[in-house]
GROMACS .gro file of C-alpha atoms in nm:
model
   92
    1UNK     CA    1   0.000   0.000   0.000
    2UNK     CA    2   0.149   0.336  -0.116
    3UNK     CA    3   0.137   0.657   0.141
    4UNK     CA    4  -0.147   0.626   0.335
    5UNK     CA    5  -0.242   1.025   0.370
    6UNK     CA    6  -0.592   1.139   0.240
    7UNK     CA    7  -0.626   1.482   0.108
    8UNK     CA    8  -0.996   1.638   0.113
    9UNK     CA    9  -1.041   1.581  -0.231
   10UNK     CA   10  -0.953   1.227  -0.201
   11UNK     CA   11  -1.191   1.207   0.045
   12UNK     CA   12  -1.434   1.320  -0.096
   13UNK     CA   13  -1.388   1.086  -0.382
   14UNK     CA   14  -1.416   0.775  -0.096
   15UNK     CA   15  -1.751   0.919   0.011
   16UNK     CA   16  -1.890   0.940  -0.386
   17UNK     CA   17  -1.788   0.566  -0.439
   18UNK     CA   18  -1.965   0.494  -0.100
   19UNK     CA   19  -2.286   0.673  -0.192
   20UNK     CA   20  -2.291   0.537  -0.541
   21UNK     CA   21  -2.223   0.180  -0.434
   22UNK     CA   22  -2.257  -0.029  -0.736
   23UNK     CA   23  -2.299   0.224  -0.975
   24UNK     CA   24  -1.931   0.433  -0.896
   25UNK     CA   25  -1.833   0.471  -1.242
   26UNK     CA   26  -1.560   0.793  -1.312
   27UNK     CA   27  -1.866   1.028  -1.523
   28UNK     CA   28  -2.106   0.877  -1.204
   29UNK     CA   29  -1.833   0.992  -0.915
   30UNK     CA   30  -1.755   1.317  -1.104
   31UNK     CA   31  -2.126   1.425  -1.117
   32UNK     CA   32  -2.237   1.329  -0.704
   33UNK     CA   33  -1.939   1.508  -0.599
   34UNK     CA   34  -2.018   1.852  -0.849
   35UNK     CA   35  -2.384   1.731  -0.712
   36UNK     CA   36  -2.291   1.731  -0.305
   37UNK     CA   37  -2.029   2.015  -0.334
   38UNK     CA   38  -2.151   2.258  -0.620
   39UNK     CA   39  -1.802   2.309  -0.689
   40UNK     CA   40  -1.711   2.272  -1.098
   41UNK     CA   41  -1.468   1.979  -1.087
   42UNK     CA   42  -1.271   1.787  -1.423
   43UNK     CA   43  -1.328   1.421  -1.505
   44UNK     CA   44  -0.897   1.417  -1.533
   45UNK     CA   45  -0.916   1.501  -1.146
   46UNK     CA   46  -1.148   1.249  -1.076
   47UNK     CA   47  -0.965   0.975  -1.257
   48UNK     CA   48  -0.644   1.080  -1.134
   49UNK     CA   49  -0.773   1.066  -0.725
   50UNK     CA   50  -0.916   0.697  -0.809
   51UNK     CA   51  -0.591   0.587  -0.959
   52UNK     CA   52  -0.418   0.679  -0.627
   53UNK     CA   53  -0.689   0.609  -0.385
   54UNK     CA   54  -0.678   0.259  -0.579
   55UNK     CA   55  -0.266   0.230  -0.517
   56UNK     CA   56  -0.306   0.365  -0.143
   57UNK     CA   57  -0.497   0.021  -0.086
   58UNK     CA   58  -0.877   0.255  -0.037
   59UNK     CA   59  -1.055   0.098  -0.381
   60UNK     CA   60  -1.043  -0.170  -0.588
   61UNK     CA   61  -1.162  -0.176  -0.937
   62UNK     CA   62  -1.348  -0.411  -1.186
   63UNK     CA   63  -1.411  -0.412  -1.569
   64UNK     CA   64  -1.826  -0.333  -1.587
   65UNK     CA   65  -2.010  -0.475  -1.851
   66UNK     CA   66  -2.013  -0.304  -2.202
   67UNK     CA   67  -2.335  -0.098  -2.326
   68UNK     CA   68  -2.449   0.035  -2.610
   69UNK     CA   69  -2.457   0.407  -2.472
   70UNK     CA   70  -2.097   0.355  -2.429
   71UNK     CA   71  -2.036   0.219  -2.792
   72UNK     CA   72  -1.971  -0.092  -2.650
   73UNK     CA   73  -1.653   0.008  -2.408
   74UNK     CA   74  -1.672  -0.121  -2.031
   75UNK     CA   75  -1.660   0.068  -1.764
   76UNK     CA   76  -1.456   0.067  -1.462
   77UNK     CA   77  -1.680   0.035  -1.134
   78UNK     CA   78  -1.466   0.124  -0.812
   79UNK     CA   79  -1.591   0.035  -0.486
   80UNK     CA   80  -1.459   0.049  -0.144
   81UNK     CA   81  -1.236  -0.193   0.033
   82UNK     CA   82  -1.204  -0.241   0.426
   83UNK     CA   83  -0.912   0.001   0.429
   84UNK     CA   84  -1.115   0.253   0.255
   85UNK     CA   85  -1.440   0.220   0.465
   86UNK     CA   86  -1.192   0.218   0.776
   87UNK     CA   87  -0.995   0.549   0.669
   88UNK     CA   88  -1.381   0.712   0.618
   89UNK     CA   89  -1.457   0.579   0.963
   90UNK     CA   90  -1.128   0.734   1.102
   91UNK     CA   91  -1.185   1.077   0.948
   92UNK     CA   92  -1.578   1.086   1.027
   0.00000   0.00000   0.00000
């Protein structure tokens, strides 16, 4: 597990892949937190936060299954893992 420090943003990224459960997808995560927070925030930041909340050991990630909408591409569902629930927990 890489560094283990959780910025606010990164937090706040754990709390959109809790509240979207099953459905955390990056366009999903990107539009609870602009959603919860009113702030304008770029998909790039989003994706970027997951990769490293993913090496700190907070997510894991699976390939969805592929949709017409998406022109047949997959998506990548995050969800949380006990380090990541317990690091919410911690900071709650």
């Amino acid at each position: 597990m890489k560094g283990s420090s959780l910025g606010e943003f990164e937090e706040l990224v754990l709390l959109a892949v809790g509240i979207l459960f099953e459905d955390a997808y990056g366009l999903a995560i990107l539009d609870e937190l602009q959603n919860q927070t009113g702030r304008d925030i770029m998909i790039s930041s989003v994706h970027k936060s997951l990769v490293r909340l993913e090496e700190k050991g907070y997510l894991k990630s699976r390939m969805g299954g592929a949709t017409s909408t998406r022109g047949g591409r997959e998506k990548r569902l995050y969800s949380l893992t006990q380090a990541g629930t317990r690091v919410l927990s911690e900071k709650r």
